[in-house]
Coordinates of C-alpha atoms and ligand atoms in Angstrom, one line a residue:
M1 CA -10.8 -25.7 -19.1
N2 CA -8.4 -27.0 -16.5
I3 CA -9.5 -27.6 -13.0
K4 CA -7.1 -26.0 -10.6
N5 CA -6.4 -27.1 -7.0
N6 CA -4.0 -27.0 -4.1
S7 CA -4.0 -23.4 -3.2
N8 CA -4.5 -21.4 -0.1
N9 CA -7.4 -19.7 -1.8
F10 CA -10.8 -21.2 -1.0
L11 CA -12.4 -19.5 -3.9
H12 CA -10.6 -21.9 -6.2
N13 CA -12.8 -24.8 -5.0
I14 CA -15.9 -22.7 -5.7
I15 CA -14.8 -22.1 -9.3
N16 CA -13.7 -25.6 -9.7
K17 CA -17.1 -26.7 -8.8
D18 CA -18.7 -24.2 -11.2
L19 CA -16.5 -25.5 -13.9
K20 CA -17.6 -29.0 -13.3
K21 CA -21.2 -28.0 -13.8
N22 CA -20.4 -25.9 -16.8
K23 CA -17.3 -26.8 -18.8
N24 CA -17.7 -23.8 -21.2
L25 CA -17.9 -21.2 -18.4
L26 CA -15.9 -18.1 -19.5
L27 CA -14.8 -16.7 -16.2
R28 CA -14.9 -12.9 -15.8
T29 CA -14.0 -11.1 -12.6
R30 CA -13.7 -7.4 -11.9
F31 CA -11.8 -5.0 -9.6
P32 CA -14.3 -2.3 -8.6
P33 CA -12.4 0.7 -6.8
E34 CA -14.2 3.7 -5.9
P35 CA -12.2 6.7 -7.1
N36 CA -12.2 8.4 -3.7
G37 CA -8.6 7.8 -2.7
Y38 CA -5.4 6.0 -3.6
L39 CA -5.1 2.3 -3.6
H40 CA -3.6 0.5 -0.6
I41 CA -2.1 -2.9 0.3
G42 CA -5.7 -4.1 1.1
H43 CA -6.8 -3.2 -2.4
A44 CA -3.7 -5.1 -3.6
K45 CA -5.0 -8.2 -2.1
S46 CA -8.3 -7.8 -4.0
I47 CA -6.4 -6.9 -7.2
C48 CA -4.2 -9.9 -7.0
L49 CA -7.1 -12.1 -6.2
N50 CA -9.2 -10.9 -9.2
F51 CA -6.5 -10.8 -11.8
E52 CA -4.7 -14.0 -10.7
I53 CA -8.0 -16.0 -10.7
A54 CA -8.8 -14.6 -14.2
K55 CA -5.3 -15.5 -15.4
L56 CA -5.4 -19.0 -13.8
Y57 CA -8.7 -20.0 -15.4
N58 CA -8.0 -18.3 -18.8
G59 CA -10.7 -15.8 -18.1
Y60 CA -10.8 -12.0 -18.0
C61 CA -10.7 -9.3 -15.4
N62 CA -12.5 -5.9 -15.8
L63 CA -11.5 -2.7 -14.2
R64 CA -14.6 -0.9 -13.2
F65 CA -14.6 2.5 -11.3
D66 CA -17.4 2.4 -8.9
D67 CA -18.3 6.0 -9.3
T68 CA -21.7 6.5 -7.9
N69 CA -20.9 9.3 -5.5
P70 CA -19.4 12.5 -7.2
V71 CA -19.1 14.2 -3.8
K72 CA -16.0 12.3 -2.8
E73 CA -14.5 11.2 -6.2
N74 CA -12.3 12.9 -8.6
A75 CA -10.2 12.2 -11.8
Q76 CA -6.9 12.5 -10.0
Y77 CA -7.8 9.2 -8.1
I78 CA -8.8 7.6 -11.3
K79 CA -5.4 8.2 -12.8
S80 CA -3.5 7.0 -9.7
I81 CA -5.6 3.8 -9.5
Q82 CA -4.8 2.9 -13.1
R83 CA -1.1 3.7 -12.6
D84 CA -1.0 1.5 -9.6
I85 CA -2.8 -1.6 -11.1
K86 CA -0.3 -1.4 -14.0
W87 CA 2.6 -1.0 -11.7
L88 CA 1.5 -4.1 -9.8
G89 CA 1.8 -5.9 -13.1
Y90 CA -1.9 -6.5 -14.1
K91 CA -3.8 -5.6 -17.2
W92 CA -7.5 -5.3 -17.4
D93 CA -9.5 -6.6 -20.2
G94 CA -10.6 -4.2 -22.9
N95 CA -11.6 -0.6 -21.9
I96 CA -11.9 0.7 -18.5
H97 CA -15.5 0.5 -17.3
Y98 CA -17.4 2.9 -15.0
S99 CA -20.6 2.4 -13.2
S100 CA -21.5 5.8 -14.5
E101 CA -21.4 4.4 -18.1
H102 CA -24.4 2.2 -17.2
F103 CA -26.4 5.0 -15.5
L104 CA -29.0 5.2 -18.4
I105 CA -29.5 1.4 -18.3
L106 CA -29.7 1.5 -14.5
Y107 CA -32.3 4.2 -14.7
K108 CA -34.4 2.0 -16.9
Y109 CA -34.1 -0.9 -14.5
A110 CA -35.2 1.3 -11.7
K111 CA -38.3 2.3 -13.8
E112 CA -38.8 -1.4 -14.3
L113 CA -38.9 -2.1 -10.6
I114 CA -41.4 0.8 -10.1
K115 CA -43.6 -0.6 -12.9
K116 CA -43.6 -4.1 -11.0
N117 CA -44.6 -2.1 -7.9
L118 CA -41.2 -3.1 -6.3
A119 CA -39.9 0.4 -5.8
Y120 CA -41.3 3.7 -4.7
V121 CA -40.3 7.3 -4.3
D122 CA -40.1 8.2 -0.5
E123 CA -40.2 11.7 0.8
L124 CA -39.2 10.9 4.4
T125 CA -36.1 12.8 5.6
K126 CA -32.8 11.0 6.1
E127 CA -33.4 10.9 9.8
E128 CA -36.9 9.7 9.5
I129 CA -35.8 6.9 7.2
K130 CA -33.3 5.8 9.7
E131 CA -35.8 5.9 12.5
Y132 CA -38.5 4.0 10.5
R133 CA -35.9 1.3 9.6
G134 CA -35.8 0.0 13.2
T135 CA -33.0 -1.9 14.8
L136 CA -32.0 -5.6 15.1
K137 CA -34.4 -5.9 18.0
K138 CA -37.2 -3.7 16.7
P139 CA -38.8 -4.3 13.4
G140 CA -39.1 -1.4 11.0
K141 CA -42.3 0.3 9.9
N142 CA -43.6 1.3 6.6
S143 CA -43.1 4.8 5.2
P144 CA -46.4 6.7 4.7
Y145 CA -45.3 7.1 1.0
R146 CA -44.9 3.4 0.5
N147 CA -48.2 2.7 -1.1
R148 CA -48.2 5.4 -3.8
S149 CA -49.6 4.3 -7.1
I150 CA -47.2 3.1 -9.8
S151 CA -48.0 6.0 -12.1
E152 CA -47.4 8.5 -9.3
N153 CA -44.0 6.8 -8.5
L154 CA -43.0 7.0 -12.2
K155 CA -44.0 10.7 -12.4
L156 CA -42.1 11.5 -9.1
F157 CA -39.0 9.5 -10.1
K158 CA -38.9 11.5 -13.4
K159 CA -39.2 14.6 -11.3
M160 CA -36.3 13.5 -9.2
K161 CA -34.2 13.1 -12.3
K162 CA -35.2 16.5 -13.7
G163 CA -34.2 18.3 -10.6
F164 CA -37.6 19.2 -9.2
F165 CA -36.5 18.0 -5.7
R166 CA -33.7 19.3 -3.5
E167 CA -31.1 16.9 -2.0
G168 CA -32.6 14.8 0.8
E169 CA -36.2 15.6 -0.2
A170 CA -36.9 12.4 -2.0
C171 CA -35.2 9.1 -2.8
L172 CA -36.2 5.9 -4.6
R173 CA -36.4 2.8 -2.4
A174 CA -36.9 -0.9 -3.1
K175 CA -40.2 -2.2 -1.8
I176 CA -39.0 -5.3 0.0
N177 CA -39.9 -5.9 3.6
M178 CA -39.7 -3.4 6.5
Q179 CA -40.0 -6.3 9.0
S180 CA -37.2 -8.4 7.5
S181 CA -34.7 -9.8 10.0
Y182 CA -32.0 -8.4 7.8
I183 CA -32.1 -4.7 8.3
I184 CA -30.4 -4.2 5.0
M185 CA -33.6 -5.6 3.3
R186 CA -35.9 -3.0 4.9
D187 CA -36.6 -1.1 1.8
P188 CA -33.0 -0.1 0.8
V189 CA -32.4 3.2 -0.9
L190 CA -31.7 2.7 -4.7
Y191 CA -31.4 6.3 -5.8
R192 CA -30.6 9.6 -4.1
I193 CA -30.4 13.2 -5.2
I194 CA -26.9 14.8 -5.4
F195 CA -26.4 18.1 -7.1
K196 CA -22.7 17.8 -7.9
E197 CA -21.0 17.7 -11.2
H198 CA -19.7 14.2 -11.9
H199 CA -16.2 13.7 -13.3
Q200 CA -17.4 11.4 -16.1
T201 CA -21.1 12.3 -16.7
K202 CA -20.7 16.1 -15.9
K203 CA -24.1 17.7 -15.3
K204 CA -26.2 15.1 -17.0
W205 CA -27.5 13.5 -13.7
C206 CA -28.6 14.8 -10.4
I207 CA -29.8 11.3 -9.2
Y208 CA -27.3 8.7 -8.5
P209 CA -27.7 4.9 -7.9
T210 CA -26.5 3.6 -4.5
Y211 CA -23.8 1.0 -4.4
D212 CA -26.3 -1.8 -3.8
F213 CA -28.3 -0.9 -6.8
A214 CA -25.4 -0.1 -9.2
H215 CA -23.0 -3.0 -8.3
C216 CA -25.1 -6.0 -9.1
L217 CA -26.5 -4.5 -12.3
S218 CA -23.1 -3.3 -13.4
D219 CA -21.7 -6.9 -12.8
A220 CA -24.5 -8.3 -14.8
I221 CA -24.2 -5.9 -17.7
E222 CA -20.4 -6.5 -17.9
K223 CA -21.1 -10.3 -17.8
I224 CA -19.1 -10.8 -14.6
T225 CA -19.4 -14.5 -13.5
H226 CA -17.8 -14.1 -10.1
S227 CA -18.0 -11.0 -8.0
F228 CA -15.6 -11.0 -5.1
C229 CA -16.0 -8.7 -2.2
T230 CA -15.1 -8.3 1.4
L231 CA -17.0 -10.0 4.3
E232 CA -18.8 -6.7 5.3
F233 CA -20.9 -7.1 2.1
Q234 CA -22.3 -10.5 3.1
D235 CA -25.7 -9.1 4.0
N236 CA -25.7 -6.9 0.9
K237 CA -25.7 -10.2 -1.1
K238 CA -29.4 -10.4 -0.3
I239 CA -30.1 -7.1 -2.1
Y240 CA -27.7 -8.1 -4.9
N241 CA -29.7 -11.2 -5.6
W242 CA -33.0 -9.6 -5.1
I243 CA -32.3 -6.9 -7.7
L244 CA -31.0 -9.4 -10.3
K245 CA -34.0 -11.6 -9.7
N246 CA -36.6 -8.8 -10.0
T247 CA -35.2 -7.1 -13.1
S248 CA -35.2 -8.5 -16.6
I249 CA -31.5 -8.7 -16.8
S250 CA -30.5 -12.0 -18.2
H251 CA -27.0 -12.6 -16.8
Y252 CA -26.5 -13.9 -13.2
P253 CA -23.2 -13.1 -11.6
K254 CA -22.6 -14.6 -8.2
Q255 CA -21.2 -12.7 -5.2
Y256 CA -18.6 -14.4 -2.9
E257 CA -17.0 -12.8 0.1
F258 CA -13.5 -13.1 1.6
S259 CA -11.9 -11.5 4.6
R260 CA -10.3 -8.1 4.1
L261 CA -6.7 -7.6 4.8
N262 CA -5.9 -5.9 8.1
L263 CA -2.2 -5.3 8.6
E264 CA -0.5 -4.6 11.9
F265 CA 0.5 -0.9 12.7
S266 CA -1.4 0.2 9.6
I267 CA -4.4 2.3 8.8
L268 CA -6.0 1.2 5.5
S269 CA -9.2 3.1 5.5
K270 CA -9.1 5.8 2.9
R271 CA -11.2 8.0 5.1
K272 CA -8.7 7.7 7.9
I273 CA -5.8 8.2 5.6
S274 CA -7.4 11.3 4.3
I275 CA -7.5 12.6 7.9
L276 CA -3.8 11.9 8.4
I277 CA -3.2 13.9 5.2
D278 CA -5.4 16.8 6.1
K279 CA -3.9 17.2 9.5
K280 CA -0.4 17.1 7.9
I281 CA 0.6 14.1 9.9
I282 CA 1.9 12.5 6.8
N283 CA 2.9 14.1 3.5
G284 CA 0.2 12.9 1.1
W285 CA -1.0 9.6 -0.3
N286 CA 2.5 8.5 -1.2
D287 CA 4.1 9.1 2.2
P288 CA 6.5 6.0 2.7
R289 CA 5.0 5.5 6.1
I290 CA 1.6 4.5 5.0
Q291 CA 0.8 1.3 3.1
T292 CA -0.7 2.8 0.1
I293 CA 0.7 1.3 -3.1
S294 CA 2.3 4.6 -4.0
G295 CA 3.7 4.9 -0.4
L296 CA 5.1 1.4 -0.6
R297 CA 6.6 2.0 -4.0
R298 CA 8.2 5.2 -2.8
R299 CA 9.6 3.3 0.3
G300 CA 11.3 0.8 -2.1
Y301 CA 8.8 -2.1 -2.1
T302 CA 8.7 -3.8 -5.5
A303 CA 5.5 -5.0 -7.3
S304 CA 6.7 -8.5 -7.1
S305 CA 7.2 -8.3 -3.3
I306 CA 3.6 -7.1 -2.9
R307 CA 2.3 -9.9 -5.1
T308 CA 4.4 -12.5 -3.1
F309 CA 2.9 -11.1 0.1
C310 CA -0.6 -11.3 -1.3
K311 CA 0.0 -14.9 -2.3
K312 CA 1.4 -15.8 1.1
I313 CA -1.5 -14.4 3.1
G314 CA -4.0 -16.4 1.0
V315 CA -7.7 -15.9 0.7
T316 CA -10.0 -17.0 3.5
K317 CA -13.2 -16.1 5.4
Q318 CA -11.4 -15.6 8.7
N319 CA -10.7 -12.0 9.7
N320 CA -7.2 -11.6 11.2
L321 CA -4.5 -9.2 11.6
I322 CA -1.4 -9.9 9.5
E323 CA 1.9 -9.3 10.9
F324 CA 3.8 -6.5 9.5
S325 CA 7.0 -8.5 9.6
M326 CA 5.5 -10.7 6.9
L327 CA 5.4 -7.9 4.4
E328 CA 9.0 -7.0 5.4
Y329 CA 10.0 -10.6 4.9
C330 CA 8.8 -10.5 1.4
I331 CA 10.7 -7.4 0.4
R332 CA 13.9 -8.3 2.3
N333 CA 14.0 -11.6 0.7
E334 CA 13.9 -10.0 -2.7
L335 CA 16.2 -7.2 -2.0
N336 CA 18.8 -9.5 -0.4
K337 CA 19.2 -11.1 -3.9
K338 CA 19.3 -8.1 -6.0
S339 CA 20.6 -5.0 -4.2
V340 CA 24.1 -3.7 -4.5
R341 CA 26.1 -3.7 -1.3
T342 CA 27.7 -0.4 -0.6
M343 CA 28.9 1.6 2.3
A344 CA 27.1 4.8 3.7
V345 CA 27.7 6.6 7.0
L346 CA 24.5 8.0 8.4
D347 CA 25.8 9.7 11.4
P348 CA 29.4 10.4 10.8
I349 CA 32.6 11.1 12.9
K350 CA 35.8 11.8 11.3
I351 CA 38.9 9.6 11.8
F352 CA 42.4 10.8 11.0
L353 CA 45.0 8.1 10.4
Y354 CA 48.2 9.9 11.4
N355 CA 50.7 7.5 9.9
I356 CA 49.4 7.9 6.3
D357 CA 50.3 10.6 3.9
D358 CA 47.9 13.2 2.8
N359 CA 48.1 12.2 -0.9
Y360 CA 47.9 8.4 -0.3
V361 CA 45.0 6.9 -2.2
K362 CA 44.5 3.2 -2.3
K363 CA 42.0 1.9 -4.7
L364 CA 40.1 -1.2 -3.7
I365 CA 37.8 -3.3 -5.8
V366 CA 34.9 -4.6 -3.8
P367 CA 32.0 -7.0 -4.8
N368 CA 28.5 -5.6 -5.3
H369 CA 27.1 -8.8 -3.8
P370 CA 28.7 -11.3 -1.4
N371 CA 27.3 -14.4 -3.2
D372 CA 26.3 -13.3 -6.8
P373 CA 29.4 -12.2 -8.9
S374 CA 27.0 -11.4 -11.7
L375 CA 26.1 -8.2 -9.9
G376 CA 29.8 -7.0 -10.6
T377 CA 32.1 -4.9 -8.5
H378 CA 32.8 -1.3 -7.8
E379 CA 35.8 0.8 -6.7
I380 CA 36.2 2.3 -3.3
F381 CA 39.2 4.5 -2.1
F382 CA 41.1 4.5 1.1
T383 CA 42.9 7.6 2.3
N384 CA 44.0 9.0 5.6
T385 CA 40.8 10.8 6.6
I386 CA 37.7 8.6 6.7
Y387 CA 34.1 8.8 8.2
I388 CA 32.8 6.0 10.4
E389 CA 29.5 5.7 12.2
R390 CA 29.3 7.7 15.4
K391 CA 27.8 4.8 17.3
D392 CA 30.7 2.5 16.2
F393 CA 32.9 4.4 18.7
K394 CA 32.7 4.3 22.4
E395 CA 34.6 6.7 24.6
K396 CA 34.0 4.9 27.9
Y397 CA 35.8 1.7 28.3
D398 CA 33.4 -1.2 28.0
K399 CA 34.7 -4.7 28.0
K400 CA 31.8 -6.2 26.0
Y401 CA 31.8 -3.4 23.4
K402 CA 33.0 -5.0 20.1
R403 CA 33.5 -1.7 18.2
L404 CA 36.2 1.0 18.3
K405 CA 37.4 2.2 21.6
I406 CA 40.7 4.0 22.7
G407 CA 43.5 1.6 22.7
H408 CA 41.6 -1.1 20.8
E409 CA 41.6 -2.2 17.2
I410 CA 38.8 -2.6 14.6
R411 CA 38.9 -3.8 11.0
L412 CA 37.6 -1.4 8.4
R413 CA 35.4 -3.3 5.9
Y414 CA 37.5 -4.6 2.9
S415 CA 40.4 -2.7 4.3
Y416 CA 42.9 -2.3 7.0
I417 CA 42.9 -2.7 10.9
I418 CA 43.1 0.6 12.7
K419 CA 43.7 1.4 16.4
A420 CA 42.1 4.3 18.2
E421 CA 44.6 6.5 20.1
K422 CA 43.1 10.0 20.7
I423 CA 39.8 11.9 20.8
K424 CA 39.5 15.5 19.7
K425 CA 36.6 17.5 21.1
D426 CA 35.2 21.0 20.6
K427 CA 35.0 23.4 23.6
N428 CA 31.6 21.9 24.4
G429 CA 33.0 18.5 24.8
N430 CA 31.5 17.0 21.6
I431 CA 33.7 14.6 19.8
I432 CA 34.8 16.1 16.4
S433 CA 37.3 13.5 15.4
L434 CA 39.4 10.5 16.4
V435 CA 43.1 10.0 15.8
C436 CA 44.0 6.5 14.9
F437 CA 46.9 4.3 13.7
C438 CA 46.5 2.3 10.6
D439 CA 48.4 -1.1 10.5
L440 CA 49.3 -1.2 6.7
N441 CA 50.2 -4.8 7.0
T442 CA 46.7 -6.0 7.4
L443 CA 45.1 -5.5 4.0
G444 CA 43.3 -8.8 3.1
K445 CA 45.2 -10.7 5.9
K446 CA 45.1 -11.4 9.5
P447 CA 48.3 -10.6 11.2
S448 CA 49.6 -13.7 13.0
N449 CA 49.9 -12.0 16.4
K450 CA 46.4 -10.6 16.5
K451 CA 42.9 -11.7 17.1
N452 CA 40.4 -11.0 14.3
P453 CA 38.8 -7.7 15.3
S454 CA 35.1 -6.7 14.5
V455 CA 34.5 -5.1 11.2
I456 CA 32.9 -1.6 10.7
H457 CA 31.9 0.4 7.6
W458 CA 33.6 3.6 6.6
I459 CA 34.0 6.1 3.7
S460 CA 37.0 8.2 2.6
L461 CA 36.2 11.8 3.1
K462 CA 37.7 12.8 -0.2
H463 CA 35.6 10.1 -1.9
S464 CA 32.3 10.8 -0.1
F465 CA 29.2 12.5 -1.3
P466 CA 26.6 14.0 1.1
A467 CA 23.2 12.4 1.3
E468 CA 20.1 12.5 3.4
F469 CA 18.7 9.3 4.9
R470 CA 15.1 8.9 5.9
I471 CA 14.7 6.1 8.4
Y472 CA 11.1 5.0 8.9
N473 CA 9.4 3.5 11.9
S474 CA 5.8 2.5 12.1
L475 CA 3.4 5.4 12.2
F476 CA 1.4 4.0 15.2
N477 CA 2.7 2.6 18.4
I478 CA -0.1 0.1 18.7
K479 CA -0.7 -3.0 16.7
N480 CA -4.2 -2.3 15.7
P481 CA -4.8 1.5 15.2
E482 CA -7.6 0.8 12.7
Q483 CA -9.7 -0.5 15.6
E484 CA -9.3 2.7 17.7
E485 CA -11.9 5.4 17.5
N486 CA -9.2 7.9 18.3
F487 CA -6.4 6.4 16.3
L488 CA -4.6 9.8 16.3
S489 CA -3.7 9.4 19.9
F490 CA -1.5 6.5 19.0
L491 CA 1.0 8.2 16.7
N492 CA 4.7 7.2 17.0
P493 CA 6.6 10.4 17.3
D494 CA 9.7 8.7 15.8
S495 CA 8.0 7.5 12.7
L496 CA 10.4 9.4 10.6
I497 CA 14.0 10.1 11.6
I498 CA 16.1 12.1 9.2
K499 CA 20.0 11.6 9.1
K500 CA 22.6 13.6 7.2
G501 CA 25.6 11.6 6.2
F502 CA 27.6 10.4 3.3
I503 CA 27.6 7.7 0.6
E504 CA 30.4 6.5 -1.6
I505 CA 31.2 8.8 -4.5
N506 CA 31.1 6.2 -7.2
I507 CA 27.6 5.2 -6.2
A508 CA 26.5 8.8 -6.1
Q509 CA 27.9 9.2 -9.6
K510 CA 26.0 6.2 -10.8
I511 CA 22.8 7.5 -9.3
K512 CA 23.2 11.0 -10.7
N513 CA 23.7 9.8 -14.1
K514 CA 20.5 7.8 -13.8
I515 CA 18.2 10.6 -12.3
G516 CA 15.2 11.1 -14.4
N517 CA 15.6 7.7 -16.1
N518 CA 15.6 4.4 -14.6
I519 CA 16.3 5.1 -11.0
A520 CA 13.5 3.0 -9.7
N521 CA 15.6 0.0 -10.4
L522 CA 18.3 1.0 -8.1
F523 CA 18.2 -0.9 -4.8
F524 CA 21.0 -0.7 -2.2
Q525 CA 22.0 -2.4 1.0
F526 CA 24.1 0.0 2.9
E527 CA 26.2 -2.5 4.8
R528 CA 25.3 -3.1 8.4
I529 CA 22.4 -0.6 8.2
G530 CA 19.7 -1.8 5.8
Y531 CA 18.1 -1.7 2.4
F532 CA 17.6 1.7 0.8
C533 CA 16.2 3.2 -2.4
I534 CA 16.4 6.7 -3.9
D535 CA 13.4 9.0 -2.9
Q536 CA 12.3 9.8 -6.5
I537 CA 10.1 12.6 -5.3
D538 CA 12.4 14.9 -3.3
S539 CA 15.9 13.9 -4.5
K540 CA 17.9 16.4 -6.7
K541 CA 21.1 15.8 -8.5
N542 CA 22.9 17.6 -5.7
H543 CA 20.7 16.5 -2.8
L544 CA 20.3 12.8 -2.9
I545 CA 17.7 11.4 -0.5
F546 CA 17.4 7.7 0.5
N547 CA 14.4 6.0 1.9
Q548 CA 15.0 3.0 4.2
T549 CA 12.9 0.2 2.8
V550 CA 13.6 -2.3 5.5
R551 CA 16.1 -3.1 8.1
L552 CA 18.6 -5.8 7.7
K553 CA 17.8 -9.3 9.0
D554 CA 18.3 -9.3 12.7
S555 CA 18.2 -12.9 13.8
S556 CA 16.7 -11.9 17.2
N557 CA 13.2 -10.8 16.0
I558 CA 12.8 -11.9 12.4
K559 CA 10.4 -14.8 11.6
N560 CA 10.8 -17.0 8.6
Y561 CA 7.7 -17.0 6.4
S562 CA 9.1 -19.1 3.6
Ligands
ATP1 P1 -11.5 1.6 2.2 O1 -12.2 1.1 3.4 O2 -10.1 1.5 2.3 O3 -11.9 3.0 1.9 P2 -13.2 0.5 0.2 O4 -13.6 -0.9 0.5 O5 -14.2 1.6 0.4 O6 -11.8 0.7 1.0 P3 -13.1 0.4 -2.6 O7 -12.5 1.4 -3.5 O8 -14.6 0.5 -2.5 O9 -12.6 0.7 -1.1 O10 -12.6 -1.0 -2.8 C1 -12.4 -1.7 -4.1 C2 -12.2 -3.1 -3.8 O11 -11.1 -3.4 -3.0 C3 -13.4 -3.8 -3.2 O12 -13.7 -5.0 -3.8 C4 -13.0 -3.9 -1.8 O13 -13.7 -5.0 -1.2 C5 -11.6 -4.2 -1.9 N1 -10.8 -3.9 -0.7 C6 -10.8 -2.7 -0.1 N2 -10.1 -2.7 1.1 C7 -9.7 -4.0 1.2 C8 -8.8 -4.8 2.2 N3 -8.4 -4.2 3.3 N4 -8.6 -6.1 2.0 C9 -9.1 -6.7 0.9 N5 -9.9 -6.1 -0.1 C10 -10.1 -4.8 0.1
MG2 MG1 -15.9 2.2 -0.4

């Protein structure tokens, strides 16, 4: 097997060393999601890490649902997690695994610990267990049930399994050391009673192993060689190794920790995302404002942009907060290369060009991409009534304003130079349209007597199709909402802004023909506005909705992460 190096992933060095010691090592990693929510960009980091390492070293990566708590889990999450992993471009080895498929073996290992006098049934209440456990400063004290005989423990554990106890009345604990300086080693709970039907094992069990008991043993049963988890499990490694050492299991996986992804302006905890959903602050797990995989996908992020991001952030042991602009850089870079340029007017005002006939239609062929002819061309139409963006016109004279104003000229993108002459207003004083003169001598050329005016985008009214545009801003107005206890008090009221405007009719036609088919591959750059995709959930043939994926590059605040 080849030794790999030069990466921004410290785990490669560890594996390289392992391979030096054992040339025949068959590497096996696993991604172990708990099916209690949808995957997010933090999980993507772990997915890329586990699957890419397996690929790099010609090994395998398992998918294992860590389903030891039926209270919070359900089958809908299992489906969504599989879909998201596949969408990210990864394939797990063989069948999907579940911690629950190992429940019977785990039960046997629990009995083995009891028989070795290394586990006991405790009947303290949850609160008492907590109190007896002590603190960092105060050592724990032994439970009065700690010294039960092996046979009594075996009998009671069986009773737990058979449903003789109620929830919270008994649990199985490892007998380690109540005075350990690691609180986690003060007789951790291995099994607890939960009377809830399980999505996989149905009513078969009413005792469920804890994460600590199930994880190491499931890793071992599945012959995982390297078990990667985030830094907060550093102390749990002590239990991980203790259980493997004290049971007769023959395979020895090793746990390694890396720092979890924290992303600016984002909430990644599933528990907190659930709160946002329950309180109707966002519309479900796939709301484009949150950084779940399904939210990012709906927002127009591609799988490759997420993989690129995960590669760029690397894998280290340092906890840090990654800039959101780095994620944006990854998608913008990709969309710049592949999205079709087209014009859309998000907040329209009408312009009437009085020196052009009502039935005049000029067809113009425009490139789909400024530098890539392979993306082709499309037709746009010029007539005497067009829409422009409301903010591209200023009523009050402003010397610095480089857009349209009365008495001044502007170039319509791919088209003519026009001059604003009159404003039409309704009785409340709102502008309803502008009357302009069109210089028909200016198509594709600069008249010698004129300066080059600025360029704005536009759409012919007769060749426009109505559309809704959803503009997203960050959901929180502070950089690190995850750190705040009351994160709900930092919501950005402008996280979603809806605009009703128009797109080019040809583009609308192209989209409508594709609705229900391959619409996910359509990426647009609305010129001068940003990158957009079709919202695949809410769009209808006659009500097209676009999600803004990311703004255009604005040299003032965009960093280069290349
Ligand atoms: P959350 O805190 O979002 O609820 P979790 O850690 O409880 O996440 P699991 O489903 O248990 O979620 O996680 C599956 C795997 O993904 C674990 O190996 C976990 O370490 C990893 N993971 C979860 N969140 C992140 C993150 N922010 N960065 C990196 N890895 C993560
Ligand atoms: Mg979890």
